[in-house]
Coordinates of C-alpha atoms and ligand atoms in Angstrom, one line a residue:
X11 CA -37.6 -12.9 -17.9
X12 CA -36.4 -10.2 -15.6
X13 CA -35.2 -6.7 -16.6
X14 CA -31.6 -7.5 -16.7
X15 CA -31.7 -10.7 -18.7
X16 CA -32.6 -11.3 -22.4
X17 CA -33.1 -14.4 -24.4
X18 CA -30.2 -16.1 -26.1
X19 CA -30.4 -18.5 -29.0
X20 CA -28.9 -21.8 -27.9
X21 CA -25.3 -22.3 -29.3
X22 CA -24.5 -25.9 -28.6
X23 CA -21.1 -27.3 -29.4
X24 CA -21.4 -30.4 -31.5
X25 CA -20.5 -33.7 -29.8
X26 CA -19.9 -35.4 -33.1
X27 CA -16.2 -35.0 -32.6
X28 CA -16.1 -37.5 -29.8
X29 CA -16.3 -41.2 -30.2
X30 CA -17.5 -42.7 -26.9
X31 CA -17.2 -46.4 -27.0
X32 CA -19.9 -48.6 -25.3
X33 CA -17.2 -50.1 -23.0
X34 CA -13.7 -49.4 -21.9
X35 CA -11.0 -51.7 -20.4
X36 CA -8.0 -50.8 -18.2
X37 CA -4.9 -49.3 -19.8
X38 CA -2.1 -51.5 -18.7
X39 CA 1.3 -51.9 -20.3
X40 CA 0.4 -49.8 -23.3
X41 CA -2.8 -51.6 -24.2
X42 CA -6.5 -51.8 -23.2
X43 CA -7.2 -55.0 -21.3
X44 CA -10.3 -56.5 -19.8
X45 CA -9.1 -57.1 -16.3
X46 CA -11.4 -59.0 -13.9
X47 CA -14.5 -58.3 -16.0
X48 CA -16.3 -56.1 -13.4
X49 CA -17.6 -52.8 -14.7
X50 CA -19.4 -49.6 -13.7
X51 CA -21.3 -47.0 -15.6
X52 CA -20.4 -43.4 -16.2
X53 CA -23.1 -40.9 -16.9
X54 CA -23.6 -37.4 -18.3
X55 CA -24.7 -35.5 -15.2
X56 CA -26.6 -32.9 -17.3
X57 CA -28.9 -35.6 -18.8
X58 CA -28.4 -38.7 -16.7
X59 CA -27.6 -40.5 -20.0
X60 CA -25.4 -43.5 -19.5
X61 CA -22.3 -42.8 -21.6
X62 CA -20.2 -46.0 -21.2
X63 CA -19.4 -49.0 -19.1
X64 CA -15.9 -48.8 -17.6
X65 CA -13.8 -51.6 -16.1
X66 CA -13.5 -51.7 -12.3
X67 CA -10.0 -52.7 -11.4
X68 CA -9.5 -55.0 -8.4
X69 CA -6.3 -55.8 -6.4
X70 CA -5.0 -58.2 -9.0
X71 CA -5.5 -55.6 -11.8
X72 CA -3.8 -52.9 -9.8
X73 CA -0.9 -55.4 -9.2
X74 CA -0.6 -56.0 -13.0
X75 CA -0.5 -52.2 -13.6
X76 CA 2.2 -51.7 -10.9
X77 CA 4.3 -54.5 -12.3
X78 CA 4.0 -53.0 -15.8
X79 CA 5.0 -49.6 -14.4
X80 CA 8.0 -51.2 -12.5
X81 CA 9.2 -53.0 -15.7
X82 CA 8.9 -49.9 -17.8
X83 CA 10.7 -47.9 -15.1
X84 CA 13.6 -50.3 -14.7
X85 CA 14.1 -51.3 -18.3
X86 CA 13.3 -48.1 -20.3
X87 CA 12.2 -44.9 -18.6
X88 CA 14.8 -44.4 -15.9
X89 CA 17.5 -45.3 -18.3
X90 CA 16.4 -42.8 -20.9
X91 CA 18.1 -39.4 -21.0
X92 CA 16.0 -36.4 -19.9
X93 CA 16.2 -34.9 -23.4
X94 CA 14.7 -38.1 -24.8
X95 CA 11.9 -38.2 -22.2
X96 CA 11.2 -34.5 -23.0
X97 CA 10.5 -35.5 -26.6
X98 CA 7.7 -37.7 -25.5
X99 CA 6.2 -35.1 -23.2
X100 CA 6.4 -32.4 -25.9
X101 CA 4.7 -34.8 -28.3
X102 CA 1.9 -35.5 -25.8
X103 CA 1.5 -31.8 -25.2
X104 CA 1.1 -31.1 -29.0
X105 CA -1.4 -34.0 -29.4
X106 CA -3.4 -32.5 -26.5
X107 CA -3.5 -29.2 -28.4
X108 CA -4.4 -30.9 -31.7
X109 CA -7.2 -32.9 -30.1
X110 CA -8.2 -30.1 -27.7
X111 CA -11.8 -29.7 -29.0
X112 CA -12.4 -33.5 -28.6
X113 CA -11.0 -33.5 -25.1
X114 CA -13.0 -30.4 -24.1
X115 CA -16.3 -31.8 -25.4
X116 CA -15.7 -35.2 -23.7
X117 CA -14.8 -33.5 -20.4
X118 CA -18.0 -31.4 -20.5
X119 CA -20.1 -34.5 -21.3
X120 CA -18.7 -36.7 -18.6
X121 CA -18.2 -34.0 -15.9
X122 CA -21.0 -31.4 -16.5
X123 CA -18.7 -28.4 -16.7
X124 CA -19.4 -25.6 -19.2
X125 CA -17.7 -26.0 -22.6
X126 CA -16.3 -22.5 -22.4
X127 CA -14.4 -23.6 -19.3
X128 CA -13.2 -27.0 -20.5
X129 CA -12.2 -25.4 -23.9
X130 CA -10.6 -22.2 -22.6
X131 CA -9.3 -23.2 -19.2
X132 CA -8.9 -26.9 -18.5
X133 CA -7.5 -28.1 -21.8
X134 CA -5.1 -25.2 -22.5
X135 CA -3.7 -25.5 -19.0
X136 CA -3.4 -29.3 -19.4
X137 CA -1.3 -28.8 -22.6
X138 CA 0.7 -26.0 -20.9
X139 CA 1.5 -28.3 -18.0
X140 CA 3.0 -30.9 -20.3
X141 CA 5.0 -28.3 -22.2
X142 CA 6.3 -26.8 -18.9
X143 CA 7.5 -30.1 -17.4
X144 CA 8.9 -31.3 -20.7
X145 CA 11.2 -28.3 -20.4
X146 CA 12.4 -29.5 -17.0
X147 CA 13.2 -33.1 -18.1
X148 CA 16.7 -32.4 -19.2
X149 CA 17.4 -29.7 -16.6
X150 CA 16.7 -31.6 -13.4
X151 CA 20.3 -31.0 -12.2
X152 CA 19.3 -27.4 -11.7
X153 CA 16.1 -28.1 -9.9
X154 CA 17.6 -28.0 -6.4
X155 CA 16.1 -31.4 -5.7
X156 CA 18.6 -33.7 -7.4
X157 CA 17.8 -35.6 -10.6
X158 CA 17.1 -39.2 -9.4
X159 CA 13.5 -40.4 -9.9
X160 CA 11.7 -42.3 -7.2
X161 CA 10.3 -45.2 -9.2
X162 CA 6.6 -46.0 -9.6
X163 CA 4.1 -43.3 -8.7
X164 CA 0.6 -44.3 -7.6
X165 CA -1.8 -41.4 -8.3
X166 CA -5.4 -40.9 -7.4
X167 CA -7.4 -37.9 -8.5
X168 CA -10.9 -36.4 -8.1
X169 CA -13.7 -35.5 -10.5
X170 CA -13.8 -31.8 -10.5
X171 CA -10.9 -31.2 -13.0
X172 CA -10.4 -34.7 -14.3
X173 CA -7.9 -34.0 -17.1
X174 CA -6.2 -31.1 -15.4
X175 CA -5.6 -33.2 -12.2
X176 CA -4.2 -35.9 -14.4
X177 CA -1.8 -33.4 -16.0
X178 CA -0.7 -32.1 -12.7
X179 CA 0.1 -35.6 -11.6
X180 CA 1.5 -37.3 -14.8
X181 CA 3.6 -34.4 -16.3
X182 CA 6.0 -33.9 -13.4
X183 CA 6.2 -37.6 -12.6
X184 CA 7.3 -38.5 -16.2
X185 CA 9.6 -35.5 -16.6
X186 CA 11.5 -36.7 -13.5
X187 CA 11.8 -40.3 -14.8
X188 CA 9.1 -42.0 -12.9
X189 CA 6.4 -44.3 -14.3
X190 CA 2.8 -44.0 -13.1
X191 CA -0.4 -45.9 -12.2
X192 CA -3.2 -43.4 -12.1
X193 CA -6.9 -43.8 -11.1
X194 CA -9.4 -41.2 -12.3
X195 CA -12.6 -40.6 -10.2
X196 CA -15.4 -43.0 -10.7
X197 CA -17.8 -40.4 -12.2
X198 CA -15.3 -38.9 -14.7
X199 CA -13.0 -41.6 -16.2
X200 CA -13.5 -40.8 -19.9
X201 CA -10.8 -38.1 -20.6
X202 CA -8.2 -40.2 -18.7
X203 CA -9.0 -43.1 -21.1
X204 CA -8.7 -40.7 -24.1
X205 CA -5.4 -39.6 -22.6
X206 CA -4.4 -43.3 -22.7
X207 CA -5.1 -43.3 -26.4
X208 CA -3.0 -40.2 -26.7
X209 CA -0.1 -42.0 -25.0
X210 CA -0.4 -44.8 -27.6
X211 CA -0.5 -42.1 -30.4
X212 CA 2.6 -40.6 -29.0
X213 CA 4.4 -44.0 -29.0
X214 CA 5.1 -43.7 -25.3
X215 CA 6.9 -46.9 -24.2
X216 CA 4.4 -49.4 -22.8
X217 CA 4.0 -49.3 -19.0
X218 CA 5.2 -45.7 -18.5
X219 CA 1.6 -44.6 -18.0
X220 CA -1.1 -47.0 -16.7
X221 CA -4.7 -45.9 -16.2
X222 CA -6.8 -48.1 -13.9
X223 CA -10.4 -47.1 -13.5
X224 CA -12.6 -47.9 -10.5
X225 CA -13.9 -46.5 -7.3
X226 CA -12.5 -45.9 -3.7
X227 CA -11.4 -49.6 -3.4
X228 CA -9.2 -49.3 -6.5
X229 CA -7.6 -46.2 -5.1
X230 CA -7.0 -47.9 -1.8
X231 CA -5.3 -50.8 -3.7
X232 CA -3.0 -48.4 -5.5
X233 CA -1.9 -46.4 -2.5
X234 CA -1.3 -49.5 -0.3
X235 CA 0.5 -51.5 -3.0
X236 CA 4.0 -52.4 -1.6
X237 CA 5.8 -51.7 -4.8
X238 CA 4.6 -48.1 -5.2
X239 CA 7.3 -45.7 -4.2
X240 CA 5.3 -42.5 -4.3
X241 CA 1.7 -41.7 -3.6
X242 CA 0.2 -38.5 -5.0
X243 CA -3.4 -37.8 -4.0
X244 CA -5.9 -35.0 -4.7
X245 CA -9.3 -35.3 -3.1
X246 CA -11.1 -34.8 0.2
X247 CA -9.3 -34.2 3.5
X248 CA -11.1 -37.3 4.9
X249 CA -9.7 -39.7 2.3
X250 CA -6.3 -37.8 2.5
X251 CA -6.1 -38.6 6.2
X252 CA -7.0 -42.3 5.6
X253 CA -4.2 -42.4 3.0
X254 CA -1.7 -40.8 5.3
X255 CA -2.5 -43.5 7.9
X256 CA -2.3 -46.3 5.3
X257 CA 1.2 -45.3 4.2
X258 CA 2.6 -44.3 7.6
X259 CA 5.7 -46.4 8.4
X260 CA 6.3 -47.3 4.8
X261 CA 9.1 -45.7 2.7
X262 CA 6.5 -44.2 0.3
X263 CA 6.9 -40.5 -0.4
X264 CA 3.5 -38.7 -0.2
X265 CA 1.9 -35.5 -1.4
X266 CA -1.7 -34.7 -0.6
X267 CA -3.8 -31.9 -2.2
X268 CA -6.9 -31.7 -0.1
X269 CA -9.9 -29.5 0.6
X270 CA -10.2 -25.8 1.1
X271 CA -12.5 -23.0 2.4
X272 CA -10.9 -19.9 0.9
X273 CA -11.6 -16.4 2.1
X274 CA -12.1 -13.9 -0.7
X275 CA -11.6 -10.5 1.1
X276 CA -13.0 -7.3 -0.4
X277 CA -11.9 -4.0 1.1
X278 CA -13.9 -0.8 0.7
X279 CA -11.3 0.8 -1.7
X280 CA -11.5 -2.1 -4.2
X281 CA -13.0 -1.5 -7.6
X282 CA -16.3 -3.0 -6.8
X283 CA -17.4 -4.1 -10.3
X284 CA -14.2 -6.0 -10.8
X285 CA -14.4 -7.4 -7.3
X286 CA -18.0 -8.7 -8.1
X287 CA -16.6 -10.4 -11.2
X288 CA -13.9 -11.9 -9.0
X289 CA -16.4 -13.1 -6.4
X290 CA -18.5 -14.7 -9.2
X291 CA -15.4 -16.4 -10.7
X292 CA -14.3 -17.4 -7.3
X293 CA -17.4 -19.4 -6.4
X294 CA -19.4 -20.1 -9.5
X295 CA -16.5 -21.2 -11.8
X296 CA -16.8 -25.0 -12.4
X297 CA -20.1 -25.0 -10.3
X298 CA -18.0 -24.2 -7.2
X299 CA -16.5 -27.7 -7.5
X300 CA -13.1 -26.1 -6.9
X301 CA -10.8 -27.0 -3.9
X302 CA -9.6 -23.4 -3.8
X303 CA -13.0 -21.8 -4.5
X304 CA -13.6 -18.4 -2.8
X305 CA -16.4 -19.9 -0.8
X306 CA -16.2 -17.4 2.1
X307 CA -16.7 -13.9 1.1
X308 CA -15.3 -11.4 3.7
X309 CA -16.6 -8.0 2.8
X310 CA -15.8 -4.7 4.6
X311 CA -18.8 -3.5 6.4
X312 CA -18.9 -0.1 4.8
X313 CA -19.4 -1.5 1.3
X314 CA -21.2 -4.8 2.2
X315 CA -24.7 -3.6 1.1
X316 CA -23.4 -2.2 -2.1
X317 CA -21.4 -5.3 -2.9
X318 CA -24.3 -7.6 -2.1
X319 CA -26.7 -5.7 -4.3
X320 CA -24.3 -5.6 -7.3
X321 CA -23.5 -9.3 -6.7
X322 CA -27.1 -10.4 -6.8
X323 CA -27.7 -8.4 -9.9
X324 CA -24.8 -10.1 -11.5
X325 CA -25.8 -13.6 -10.3
X326 CA -29.2 -13.1 -11.9
X327 CA -27.5 -12.9 -15.3
X328 CA -25.6 -16.2 -14.9
X329 CA -26.8 -18.7 -17.4
X330 CA -27.3 -22.2 -15.9
X331 CA -27.9 -25.1 -18.2
X332 CA -26.5 -27.3 -21.0
X333 CA -22.8 -27.7 -20.5
X334 CA -22.2 -28.0 -24.2
X335 CA -23.9 -24.6 -24.9
X336 CA -21.2 -22.0 -25.5
X337 CA -23.3 -19.4 -23.6
X338 CA -23.5 -21.5 -20.4
X339 CA -21.8 -20.0 -17.3
X340 CA -22.8 -22.7 -14.8
X341 CA -23.2 -26.3 -15.8
X342 CA -24.4 -29.5 -14.1
X343 CA -23.5 -30.7 -10.6
X344 CA -21.2 -33.7 -11.1
X345 CA -23.3 -36.4 -9.4
X346 CA -26.5 -37.1 -7.5
X347 CA -24.4 -37.7 -4.5
X348 CA -22.7 -34.3 -4.7
X349 CA -26.0 -32.6 -5.3
X350 CA -27.5 -34.1 -2.1
X351 CA -24.4 -33.0 -0.1
X352 CA -24.8 -29.4 -1.4
X353 CA -28.6 -29.5 -0.6
X354 CA -28.0 -30.9 2.8
X355 CA -25.4 -28.2 3.9
X356 CA -27.6 -25.4 2.4
X357 CA -30.5 -26.6 4.5
X358 CA -28.2 -26.6 7.5
X359 CA -27.3 -23.0 6.6
X360 CA -30.9 -22.0 6.7
X361 CA -31.6 -23.8 10.0
X362 CA -28.6 -22.1 11.6
X363 CA -30.2 -18.7 10.8
X364 CA -28.3 -17.5 7.7
X365 CA -30.4 -15.8 5.0
X366 CA -30.5 -17.7 1.7
X367 CA -30.8 -16.1 -1.8
X368 CA -30.7 -18.1 -5.0
X369 CA -30.4 -16.6 -8.5
X370 CA -33.8 -16.9 -10.4
X371 CA -33.1 -19.4 -13.1
X372 CA -35.0 -22.3 -14.8
X373 CA -33.2 -25.5 -14.1
X374 CA -33.5 -28.4 -16.6
X375 CA -35.7 -31.2 -15.5
X376 CA -33.3 -34.1 -16.1
X377 CA -29.8 -34.1 -14.6
X378 CA -28.3 -32.6 -11.4
X379 CA -28.6 -28.8 -11.0
X380 CA -28.2 -26.2 -8.2
X381 CA -29.0 -22.5 -8.7
X382 CA -26.1 -20.1 -7.8
X383 CA -26.8 -19.3 -4.1
X384 CA -25.6 -16.8 -1.6
X385 CA -26.0 -16.8 2.2
X386 CA -25.8 -13.6 4.1
X387 CA -25.8 -13.1 7.9
X388 CA -23.3 -16.0 8.3
X389 CA -21.3 -16.2 11.5
X390 CA -17.9 -18.0 11.9
X391 CA -19.5 -20.8 13.9
X392 CA -21.9 -21.8 11.2
X393 CA -21.2 -25.0 9.4
X394 CA -21.6 -23.3 6.0
X395 CA -18.7 -21.0 7.0
X396 CA -16.5 -23.9 8.2
X397 CA -17.2 -26.9 6.0
X398 CA -16.4 -27.3 2.3
X399 CA -19.7 -27.3 0.4
X400 CA -18.0 -27.9 -3.0
X401 CA -20.9 -26.4 -5.0
X402 CA -22.2 -23.0 -6.2
X403 CA -22.9 -21.7 -2.7
X404 CA -21.3 -18.6 -1.2
X405 CA -21.2 -17.7 2.5
X406 CA -20.9 -14.0 3.3
X407 CA -19.3 -12.5 6.4
X408 CA -18.3 -8.9 7.1
X409 CA -15.3 -7.3 8.8
X410 CA -14.3 -3.8 9.9
X411 CA -10.5 -3.7 10.0
X412 CA -7.7 -5.5 8.1
X413 CA -6.8 -7.4 11.3
X414 CA -10.3 -8.6 11.8
X415 CA -10.3 -9.8 8.1
X416 CA -7.0 -11.7 8.7
X417 CA -8.3 -13.3 11.9
X418 CA -11.6 -14.4 10.3
X419 CA -9.8 -15.6 7.1
X420 CA -7.4 -17.8 9.1
X421 CA -10.1 -19.1 11.4
X422 CA -10.5 -22.4 9.4
X423 CA -8.9 -25.8 9.5
X424 CA -8.0 -25.3 5.8
X425 CA -5.3 -23.2 4.2
X426 CA -5.3 -23.6 0.4
X427 CA -6.0 -20.2 -1.1
X428 CA -7.3 -16.7 -0.4
X429 CA -8.2 -13.6 -2.4
X430 CA -7.6 -9.9 -1.6
X431 CA -9.4 -7.0 -3.4
X432 CA -8.0 -3.6 -2.7
X433 CA -6.5 -0.6 -4.5
X434 CA -3.4 -0.5 -2.2
X435 CA -0.4 -2.4 -3.1
X436 CA 1.0 -2.2 0.4
X437 CA -2.1 -3.7 1.8
X438 CA -1.9 -6.6 -0.7
X439 CA 1.6 -7.4 0.5
X440 CA 0.8 -7.2 4.2
X441 CA -2.3 -9.3 3.8
X442 CA -0.4 -11.9 1.7
X443 CA 2.1 -12.2 4.5
X444 CA -0.5 -12.7 7.2
X445 CA -2.9 -15.1 5.4
X446 CA -2.2 -18.8 6.1
X447 CA -2.9 -20.0 2.6
X448 CA -0.7 -21.7 0.0
X449 CA -1.9 -19.3 -2.8
X450 CA -3.0 -15.7 -2.3
X451 CA -4.5 -13.9 -5.3
X452 CA -4.6 -10.2 -5.5
X453 CA -7.4 -8.5 -7.5
X454 CA -8.0 -11.7 -9.3
X455 CA -9.1 -15.3 -8.4
X456 CA -8.7 -18.9 -9.6
X457 CA -5.7 -18.2 -11.9
X458 CA -3.6 -21.2 -12.6
X459 CA -0.3 -21.4 -14.3
X460 CA 2.1 -24.4 -14.6
X461 CA 5.1 -22.3 -13.5
X462 CA 3.5 -21.4 -10.2
X463 CA 3.5 -23.8 -7.2
X464 CA 0.1 -24.7 -5.8
X465 CA -0.7 -26.5 -2.5
X466 CA -1.9 -26.1 1.1
X467 CA -1.3 -25.5 4.7
X468 CA -2.9 -27.3 7.6
X469 CA -5.8 -29.7 6.6
X470 CA -5.4 -28.6 2.9
X471 CA -2.5 -31.1 2.6
X472 CA 1.2 -31.0 2.0
X473 CA 3.5 -30.8 -0.9
X474 CA 3.3 -28.5 -3.9
X475 CA 2.2 -29.1 -7.5
X476 CA 3.4 -26.9 -10.4
X477 CA 6.5 -24.9 -10.9
X478 CA 10.0 -26.0 -9.8
X479 CA 8.6 -26.9 -6.4
X480 CA 6.4 -29.5 -8.1
X481 CA 9.5 -31.5 -9.0
X482 CA 10.4 -32.2 -5.4
X483 CA 7.6 -34.8 -4.9
X484 CA 9.0 -36.9 -7.7
X485 CA 12.8 -36.8 -7.0
X486 CA 15.0 -38.5 -4.4
X487 CA 16.1 -35.3 -2.7
X488 CA 19.8 -35.8 -2.8
X489 CA 20.8 -32.1 -2.4
X490 CA 21.5 -30.4 0.9
X491 CA 19.2 -27.5 1.7
X492 CA 17.0 -28.3 -1.2
X493 CA 13.9 -27.1 0.4
X494 CA 14.5 -23.4 -0.2
Ligands
LIG8 P1 -12.6 -38.0 -2.6 O1 -13.8 -38.7 -2.3 O2 -11.5 -37.9 -1.6 O3 -12.0 -38.8 -3.9 C1 -10.8 -38.5 -4.5 C2 -10.3 -39.8 -5.2 O4 -9.9 -40.7 -4.2 C3 -11.3 -40.5 -6.1 O5 -10.6 -41.0 -7.2 C4 -11.8 -41.5 -5.2 O6 -12.5 -42.6 -5.8 C5 -10.6 -42.0 -4.4 N1 -10.8 -42.6 -3.2 C6 -11.9 -42.7 -2.4 N2 -11.6 -43.4 -1.2 C7 -10.3 -43.8 -1.3 C8 -9.4 -44.5 -0.4 N3 -9.8 -45.0 0.7 N4 -8.1 -44.7 -0.8 C9 -7.7 -44.2 -2.0 N5 -8.5 -43.5 -2.9 C10 -9.8 -43.3 -2.5 O7 -12.8 -36.6 -3.1 P2 -13.9 -36.1 -4.2 O8 -15.1 -35.9 -3.5 O9 -13.8 -36.9 -5.4 O10 -13.2 -34.7 -4.6 C11 -13.6 -33.5 -4.0 C12 -12.5 -33.1 -3.0 O11 -11.2 -33.0 -3.6 C13 -12.7 -31.8 -2.3 O12 -12.6 -31.9 -0.9 C14 -11.7 -30.9 -2.9 O13 -11.4 -29.8 -2.1 C15 -10.6 -31.8 -3.2 N6 -9.7 -31.2 -4.2 C16 -8.5 -30.7 -3.8 C17 -7.6 -30.2 -4.7 C18 -6.3 -29.6 -4.3 O14 -5.5 -29.4 -5.2 N7 -6.1 -29.4 -3.1 C19 -8.0 -30.2 -6.1 C20 -9.2 -30.7 -6.4 C21 -10.1 -31.2 -5.5 P3 -14.0 -42.5 -6.3 O15 -14.5 -41.1 -6.1 O16 -13.8 -42.8 -7.7 O17 -14.8 -43.4 -5.6
LIG9 MG1 -19.7 -38.9 -15.6

């Protein structure tokens, strides 16, 4: 025990509220079906306990899901008025709120994220997303993008925000009158399957939402299916590029939300304690498994030493451990594979000459864990400054002038997000104009709101999710000048 920490009694959230079944089928045409019979296991990354066996969809299963989605689109969903569709979306949103604790506990068990995040961030924003897009369903004529749906949307999502990414995909698609076939990530399928039950509970017409579980091959089968009109993907830039190639030359409309390597820029006039909280939130929220994580700290040279000493003191107080404990700040790394990627890139950082410091904390013996870590003395050419680590690892660079900060911040193949910490409003505005990033936060970080569009520049992808702009990817754009 160091001077600035003290013992806490464990405060675990009960998992009695969730009912995890030994095995799950595919959700096609409103019911759970066996599919081809192949299955894979999903585990709790904090304990390595096997949670359930989940069906692995092959091409024929994906085809059955797409056909169900097409039938539901043609016969029911595209014929229904926007006001009627909204009723279903509102109902789903309310059930998500009612079953919020169950969803949060299940998300933390399957993903490894702290319960205080799944409970206070993920699930409330998921419900908010359904409420928000329910409101658009009968007002599409005012969207600026027309009001004609595309048809069947094939959607593939990653494991870092399983339920939230599902909401970002399904809510706007349904509001616009499309039907969907969605694949959750292999390591985090359980909340998507619980969402399937919620669709049943909401009496959503069969086939409007289909959930097919599986790994990369299942995803490939969805995006390349000839009867899918729209592909929406969130994940790595590498797979995003493969998908862009796979759909090139087809009529499919595509949106890609890919990786990031955000600069979090701290000027010397920033309130430093708040900035330190923002740095911690920027990189240690959700174990750093965040596409828009503030993984490159750019700190003005004159305050660099002070910021680093306050940051390390704060990092030493982060509680790493049981995701279900309400005190936990940093949970488990999502998979053994991701842990080995984080370890590998951190070793590269050391061999490239950066200085590594990890928060002193006892890590549990089972499961996948990585102590909050910061690298100082990082240069722009280092791999840890260029590549996405997607874990609780921060690279620190310094700058002297605002122009140097902009130049360093933009020196990346990505362009998803950035943060600016300063007391001057005029500087916030001028920085926001010069930073090539889809989202720029000022004196805050990692804030998400369904009314606000989110998306990237450059290798971070194209298209926007959230807000009015998020409708564009799900409508036949029949209006002139609709891109404004
Ligand atoms: P990933 O490996 O690209 O996987 C994403 C999803 O695609 C998973 O469901 C995956 O299946 C599936 N998949 C894999 N290969 C495929 C293929 N050839 N065709 C179709 N689907 C395929 O990414 P990840 O490692 O899970 O997620 C982390 C990445 O997501 C990071 O780079 C992060 O920045 C990015 N991300 C971006 C945003 C954003 O909004 N921009 C948000 C969150 C995450 P399995 O994994 O099940 O095998
Ligand atoms: Mg899991």
